[in-house]
mmCIF file of C-alpha atoms in Angstrom:
data_model
loop_
_atom_site.group_PDB
_atom_site.id
_atom_site.type_symbol
_atom_site.label_atom_id
_atom_site.label_comp_id
_atom_site.label_asym_id
_atom_site.label_seq_id
_atom_site.Cartn_x
_atom_site.Cartn_y
_atom_site.Cartn_z
ATOM 1 C CA MET A 1 0.000 0.000 0.000
ATOM 2 C CA VAL A 2 1.218 3.485 -0.850
ATOM 3 C CA TYR A 3 0.382 6.569 1.210
ATOM 4 C CA LEU A 4 0.710 10.206 0.337
ATOM 5 C CA LEU A 5 2.510 13.144 1.887
ATOM 6 C CA SER A 6 1.725 16.822 1.324
ATOM 7 C CA ASN A 7 2.440 20.196 2.916
ATOM 8 C CA VAL A 8 -0.567 22.161 4.129
ATOM 9 C CA GLN A 9 -0.129 25.554 5.820
ATOM 10 C CA GLY A 10 3.249 24.700 7.300
ATOM 11 C CA MET A 11 2.132 21.262 8.428
ATOM 12 C CA VAL A 12 3.210 17.971 6.900
ATOM 13 C CA GLN A 13 0.253 15.634 6.384
ATOM 14 C CA LEU A 14 0.754 11.905 5.845
ATOM 15 C CA ILE A 15 -2.047 9.654 4.661
ATOM 16 C CA VAL A 16 -1.579 6.398 6.568
ATOM 17 C CA PRO A 17 -3.628 3.248 7.293
ATOM 18 C CA ARG A 18 -5.865 2.503 10.213
ATOM 19 C CA ALA A 19 -6.341 -1.014 11.530
ATOM 20 C CA SER A 20 -9.411 -1.427 9.321
ATOM 21 C CA GLY A 21 -7.244 -0.993 6.236
ATOM 22 C CA GLN A 22 -8.772 2.378 5.436
ATOM 23 C CA SER A 23 -6.602 5.448 5.015
ATOM 24 C CA GLY A 24 -5.998 7.735 7.961
ATOM 25 C CA LEU A 25 -4.077 10.979 8.324
ATOM 26 C CA ILE A 26 -1.007 11.972 10.331
ATOM 27 C CA THR A 27 -0.390 15.706 10.631
ATOM 28 C CA LEU A 28 2.966 16.926 11.921
ATOM 29 C CA LYS A 29 4.339 20.320 12.802
ATOM 30 C CA LEU A 30 7.944 20.263 11.608
ATOM 31 C CA ALA A 31 10.850 22.671 11.303
ATOM 32 C CA THR A 32 12.009 22.458 7.697
ATOM 33 C CA ASN A 33 14.884 24.787 8.594
ATOM 34 C CA LEU A 34 17.404 23.226 10.998
ATOM 35 C CA PHE A 35 17.976 26.627 12.582
ATOM 36 C CA GLU A 36 14.311 26.813 13.612
ATOM 37 C CA GLY A 37 12.993 24.545 16.332
ATOM 38 C CA GLY A 38 16.118 22.427 16.778
ATOM 39 C CA THR A 39 17.126 19.169 15.136
ATOM 40 C CA GLY A 40 14.452 17.230 17.050
ATOM 41 C CA CYS A 41 11.718 19.093 15.171
ATOM 42 C CA HIS A 42 13.158 18.262 11.744
ATOM 43 C CA GLU A 43 11.735 15.601 9.403
ATOM 44 C CA TRP A 44 14.532 13.014 9.591
ATOM 45 C CA GLU A 45 14.134 10.268 6.993
ATOM 46 C CA ALA A 46 14.980 7.410 9.379
ATOM 47 C CA GLY A 47 12.041 8.393 11.590
ATOM 48 C CA PHE A 48 9.612 8.069 8.693
ATOM 49 C CA PHE A 49 11.264 4.773 7.706
ATOM 50 C CA LEU A 50 10.756 3.439 11.235
ATOM 51 C CA ALA A 51 7.150 4.686 11.230
ATOM 52 C CA GLU A 52 6.541 2.791 7.985
ATOM 53 C CA PHE A 53 7.836 -0.366 9.679
ATOM 54 C CA VAL A 54 5.592 0.143 12.724
ATOM 55 C CA LEU A 55 2.505 0.737 10.581
ATOM 56 C CA SER A 56 3.339 -2.268 8.407
ATOM 57 C CA GLN A 57 3.754 -4.613 11.389
ATOM 58 C CA PRO A 58 0.895 -3.874 13.817
ATOM 59 C CA ASP A 59 0.946 -7.447 15.132
ATOM 60 C CA ILE A 60 4.397 -6.785 16.619
ATOM 61 C CA PHE A 61 3.354 -3.626 18.420
ATOM 62 C CA LYS A 62 -0.310 -4.141 19.326
ATOM 63 C CA GLY A 63 -0.714 -4.545 23.076
ATOM 64 C CA SER A 64 2.995 -3.977 23.746
ATOM 65 C CA SER A 65 4.793 -1.530 26.016
ATOM 66 C CA CYS A 66 7.006 0.624 23.782
ATOM 67 C CA LEU A 67 9.766 3.094 24.610
ATOM 68 C CA GLU A 68 11.247 5.454 22.023
ATOM 69 C CA LEU A 69 14.644 7.053 22.497
ATOM 70 C CA GLY A 70 14.923 10.406 20.714
ATOM 71 C CA CYS A 71 11.264 10.795 19.739
ATOM 72 C CA GLY A 72 11.831 14.026 17.798
ATOM 73 C CA ALA A 73 8.679 15.297 16.106
ATOM 74 C CA GLY A 74 6.683 12.209 17.107
ATOM 75 C CA VAL A 75 5.921 10.419 13.835
ATOM 76 C CA VAL A 76 6.941 7.059 15.330
ATOM 77 C CA GLY A 77 4.869 7.780 18.431
ATOM 78 C CA VAL A 78 1.770 8.445 16.339
ATOM 79 C CA ALA A 79 2.450 5.259 14.371
ATOM 80 C CA LEU A 80 2.699 3.270 17.623
ATOM 81 C CA CYS A 81 -0.641 4.654 18.787
ATOM 82 C CA ARG A 82 -2.202 3.826 15.425
ATOM 83 C CA SER A 83 -0.808 0.294 15.657
ATOM 84 C CA GLY A 84 -2.450 -0.300 19.027
ATOM 85 C CA ALA A 85 0.505 -0.269 21.440
ATOM 86 C CA ALA A 86 -0.816 -0.522 25.003
ATOM 87 C CA LYS A 87 1.835 1.789 26.471
ATOM 88 C CA VAL A 88 3.853 4.388 24.572
ATOM 89 C CA GLN A 89 6.702 6.246 26.303
ATOM 90 C CA LEU A 90 8.320 8.858 24.067
ATOM 91 C CA THR A 91 11.542 10.467 25.275
ATOM 92 C CA ASP A 92 13.920 13.105 23.975
ATOM 93 C CA GLY A 93 16.756 15.035 25.553
ATOM 94 C CA ASN A 94 15.650 18.318 23.987
ATOM 95 C CA GLY A 95 12.834 20.219 25.690
ATOM 96 C CA VAL A 96 11.756 21.996 22.485
ATOM 97 C CA ALA A 97 11.426 18.640 20.723
ATOM 98 C CA VAL A 98 9.409 17.238 23.634
ATOM 99 C CA ASP A 99 6.969 20.172 23.493
ATOM 100 C CA ASN A 100 6.618 19.837 19.724
ATOM 101 C CA CYS A 101 6.101 16.080 20.031
ATOM 102 C CA LYS A 102 3.317 16.659 22.567
ATOM 103 C CA HIS A 103 1.697 19.102 20.158
ATOM 104 C CA ASN A 104 1.871 16.600 17.314
ATOM 105 C CA LEU A 105 0.366 13.850 19.465
ATOM 106 C CA GLU A 106 -2.455 16.215 20.436
ATOM 107 C CA ILE A 107 -3.371 17.146 16.863
ATOM 108 C CA ASN A 108 -3.397 13.446 15.962
ATOM 109 C CA ASN A 109 -5.725 12.625 18.895
ATOM 110 C CA CYS A 110 -3.131 10.482 20.648
ATOM 111 C CA ILE A 111 -3.285 12.594 23.815
ATOM 112 C CA PRO A 112 -5.760 15.278 24.901
ATOM 113 C CA PRO A 113 -4.595 18.906 24.671
ATOM 114 C CA GLN A 114 -2.333 20.142 27.481
ATOM 115 C CA HIS A 115 -1.570 16.631 28.745
ATOM 116 C CA CYS A 116 1.655 14.690 28.375
ATOM 117 C CA ALA A 117 0.669 11.528 30.263
ATOM 118 C CA THR A 118 -2.836 10.071 30.039
ATOM 119 C CA GLN A 119 -4.991 7.103 29.148
ATOM 120 C CA LEU A 120 -7.313 7.189 26.165
ATOM 121 C CA ALA A 121 -8.906 5.095 23.489
ATOM 122 C CA GLY A 122 -6.340 4.093 20.868
ATOM 123 C CA ASN A 123 -6.771 5.315 17.306
ATOM 124 C CA ALA A 124 -6.282 1.865 15.842
ATOM 125 C CA SER A 125 -7.268 -0.678 18.447
ATOM 126 C CA GLN A 126 -9.892 1.243 20.427
ATOM 127 C CA GLU A 127 -8.291 -0.247 23.522
ATOM 128 C CA THR A 128 -6.958 1.757 26.443
ATOM 129 C CA GLN A 129 -3.555 3.285 25.765
ATOM 130 C CA ASP A 130 -1.113 4.878 28.181
ATOM 131 C CA VAL A 131 0.787 7.570 26.264
ATOM 132 C CA GLN A 132 3.613 9.560 27.847
ATOM 133 C CA VAL A 133 5.991 12.181 26.472
ATOM 134 C CA MET A 134 8.943 13.204 28.615
ATOM 135 C CA GLN A 135 12.381 14.769 28.558
ATOM 136 C CA MET A 136 15.095 12.246 29.325
ATOM 137 C CA GLN A 137 18.869 12.271 29.200
ATOM 138 C CA TRP A 138 20.447 8.919 28.419
ATOM 139 C CA GLU A 139 22.737 9.228 31.430
ATOM 140 C CA SER A 140 19.640 9.488 33.682
ATOM 141 C CA PRO A 141 17.070 7.103 32.196
ATOM 142 C CA CYS A 142 13.447 7.011 33.242
ATOM 143 C CA GLU A 143 11.837 4.074 35.013
ATOM 144 C CA ALA A 144 10.633 1.739 32.274
ATOM 145 C CA GLN A 145 10.314 -1.965 31.490
ATOM 146 C CA PRO A 146 9.408 -1.889 27.813
ATOM 147 C CA ASP A 147 8.683 -4.870 25.598
ATOM 148 C CA LEU A 148 9.993 -2.944 22.603
ATOM 149 C CA ILE A 149 12.519 -0.119 22.297
ATOM 150 C CA LEU A 150 12.619 2.096 19.228
ATOM 151 C CA ALA A 151 15.000 4.794 18.022
ATOM 152 C CA ALA A 152 15.706 6.592 14.751
ATOM 153 C CA ASP A 153 18.762 8.537 13.641
ATOM 154 C CA VAL A 154 20.589 8.185 16.945
ATOM 155 C CA LEU A 155 23.944 7.067 15.478
ATOM 156 C CA TYR A 156 24.979 10.399 13.978
ATOM 157 C CA ASP A 157 27.527 11.244 16.699
ATOM 158 C CA PRO A 158 30.265 8.731 17.671
ATOM 159 C CA ALA A 159 30.305 10.208 21.172
ATOM 160 C CA THR A 160 26.749 8.944 21.808
ATOM 161 C CA ILE A 161 27.357 5.336 20.792
ATOM 162 C CA VAL A 162 28.641 3.975 24.109
ATOM 163 C CA PRO A 163 25.893 5.694 26.173
ATOM 164 C CA LEU A 164 23.295 4.351 23.705
ATOM 165 C CA VAL A 165 24.602 0.780 23.900
ATOM 166 C CA LEU A 166 24.657 0.906 27.705
ATOM 167 C CA LEU A 167 21.104 2.270 27.736
ATOM 168 C CA LEU A 168 19.843 -0.426 25.370
ATOM 169 C CA ARG A 169 21.522 -3.108 27.445
ATOM 170 C CA GLN A 170 19.986 -1.754 30.638
ATOM 171 C CA PHE A 171 16.437 -1.550 29.284
ATOM 172 C CA LEU A 172 16.626 -4.926 27.555
ATOM 173 C CA TYR A 173 17.973 -6.530 30.716
ATOM 174 C CA ASN A 174 15.341 -4.931 32.957
ATOM 175 C CA ALA A 175 12.582 -6.030 30.622
ATOM 176 C CA ASP A 176 14.057 -9.504 30.239
ATOM 177 C CA ALA A 177 13.651 -10.049 33.962
ATOM 178 C CA LYS A 178 9.921 -9.326 33.601
ATOM 179 C CA HIS A 179 8.954 -11.246 30.468
ATOM 180 C CA THR A 180 9.344 -14.833 29.314
ATOM 181 C CA TYR A 181 10.065 -13.726 25.721
ATOM 182 C CA LYS A 182 12.917 -11.585 24.470
ATOM 183 C CA PRO A 183 12.369 -7.835 24.549
ATOM 184 C CA THR A 184 13.624 -6.267 21.345
ATOM 185 C CA ALA A 185 14.988 -2.948 20.130
ATOM 186 C CA PHE A 186 14.545 -1.586 16.600
ATOM 187 C CA ILE A 187 16.932 1.154 15.486
ATOM 188 C CA ALA A 188 16.535 2.941 12.150
ATOM 189 C CA THR A 189 19.555 4.745 10.740
ATOM 190 C CA THR A 190 20.389 6.937 7.791
ATOM 191 C CA LEU A 191 23.873 5.805 6.816
ATOM 192 C CA ARG A 192 26.035 8.923 6.707
ATOM 193 C CA ASN A 193 29.294 7.474 7.987
ATOM 194 C CA GLU A 194 30.027 3.752 7.708
ATOM 195 C CA GLU A 195 32.638 3.967 10.466
ATOM 196 C CA THR A 196 30.027 5.212 12.954
ATOM 197 C CA LEU A 197 27.782 2.237 12.197
ATOM 198 C CA ARG A 198 30.731 -0.155 12.497
ATOM 199 C CA GLN A 199 31.582 1.364 15.876
ATOM 200 C CA PHE A 200 28.016 0.824 17.069
ATOM 201 C CA LEU A 201 28.050 -2.815 15.933
ATOM 202 C CA TYR A 202 31.423 -3.345 17.648
ATOM 203 C CA GLU A 203 30.263 -1.820 20.938
ATOM 204 C CA ALA A 204 26.988 -3.754 20.799
ATOM 205 C CA GLU A 205 28.779 -7.078 20.324
ATOM 206 C CA GLY A 206 31.088 -6.273 23.222
ATOM 207 C CA SER A 207 28.045 -5.605 25.400
ATOM 208 C CA GLN A 208 26.459 -8.997 24.649
ATOM 209 C CA LEU A 209 23.863 -7.626 22.264
ATOM 210 C CA ILE A 210 22.862 -9.489 19.114
ATOM 211 C CA VAL A 211 22.258 -7.138 16.185
ATOM 212 C CA ASP A 212 20.470 -8.339 13.055
ATOM 213 C CA ASP A 213 20.207 -6.237 9.901
ATOM 214 C CA VAL A 214 16.540 -6.402 8.815
ATOM 215 C CA SER A 215 16.789 -3.493 6.380
ATOM 216 C CA SER A 216 15.912 -5.517 3.287
ATOM 217 C CA GLU A 217 12.727 -6.813 4.882
ATOM 218 C CA ALA A 218 11.807 -3.334 6.113
ATOM 219 C CA ARG A 219 12.215 -1.849 2.635
ATOM 220 C CA GLN A 220 9.651 -4.364 1.370
ATOM 221 C CA MET A 221 7.022 -3.475 3.944
ATOM 222 C CA GLY A 222 3.504 -2.675 2.738
ATOM 223 C CA VAL A 223 3.295 0.902 4.031
ATOM 224 C CA LYS A 224 5.247 3.593 2.234
ATOM 225 C CA PHE A 225 4.924 7.356 2.329
ATOM 226 C CA GLN A 226 4.774 8.783 -1.167
ATOM 227 C CA HIS A 227 5.684 12.241 -2.495
ATOM 228 C CA TYR A 228 8.305 12.786 0.217
ATOM 229 C CA THR A 229 11.414 13.265 -1.897
ATOM 230 C CA PRO A 230 14.048 13.120 0.907
ATOM 231 C CA LEU A 231 12.727 9.744 2.039
ATOM 232 C CA GLU A 232 12.732 8.278 -1.448
ATOM 233 C CA THR A 233 16.174 9.710 -2.188
ATOM 234 C CA GLN A 234 17.650 8.182 0.966
ATOM 235 C CA ARG A 235 15.731 4.887 1.016
ATOM 236 C CA ASN A 236 18.717 2.769 -0.054
ATOM 237 C CA ASN A 237 20.790 4.443 2.683
ATOM 238 C CA LEU A 238 18.240 3.655 5.386
ATOM 239 C CA PHE A 239 18.917 0.705 7.664
ATOM 240 C CA LEU A 240 16.897 -1.059 10.335
ATOM 241 C CA HIS A 241 18.582 -3.180 12.998
ATOM 242 C CA LYS A 242 16.861 -5.578 15.373
ATOM 243 C CA ILE A 243 18.636 -5.951 18.728
ATOM 244 C CA VAL A 244 18.226 -8.486 21.542
ATOM 245 C CA LEU A 245 20.329 -9.697 24.452
ATOM 246 C CA CYS A 246 22.580 -12.726 24.012
ATOM 247 C CA ASP A 247 21.033 -15.953 25.285
ATOM 248 C CA ASP A 248 23.834 -16.388 27.834
ATOM 249 C CA PHE A 249 23.517 -12.842 29.217
ATOM 250 C CA THR A 250 23.274 -13.375 32.973
ATOM 251 C CA SER A 251 24.245 -10.164 34.761
ATOM 252 C CA LEU A 252 24.411 -6.445 34.254
ATOM 253 C CA THR A 253 26.993 -4.074 35.612
ATOM 254 C CA ILE A 254 26.444 -0.394 34.873
ATOM 255 C CA PRO A 255 29.698 1.610 34.888
ATOM 256 C CA ALA A 256 29.858 4.372 37.507
#
């Protein structure tokens, strides 16, 4: 299925599916200029790529507890709500991005106006959803035991790779103690520097994380945004990695 994207009065509108198979609409307030609103308010291609994956695979996300690292403008958060996630925790280190994400969730009926943590009927599943948007620094993570962890375009700076790997390991370990199945992280990346990706894979392996490249499968998913030139231009440079703990992972030591 192909879905359309258009600009309307400064908003980006995405026609996307609902659970019934009918088209729905995502409207986002974005900063098309990087100097306005901060990088978290920009329309990064990896975020849309990850949203396509979420909307294409509702069976993975329906009823799950999901945590996003670096939620940005909130397109993945809206997709998670549309896919019927039971709990959606969206985090970003930038306060401006958090406020903009809240606004975008409000205009897509994911949360009521002026609220950042609430329960409401889900857009897709019509079941109760717990949706939260919060500012979080990776060095001081929130309390969470997610089934699924999501992130997009978080590998742009080599300095953030070790903190990201430690954070993934911590959340996956905490969740693993709660569930009988393996909690999983999905990270979407626009490949700008191959060395940065190699460093992430190296650090992940050293931290007992198993990383599988599922990019080819993701590119074949049924949901695609159309008429968004940056996304189509970068599609072959977009990667999706699935991450779980090693089977023999038995203990976690967080460096001081």
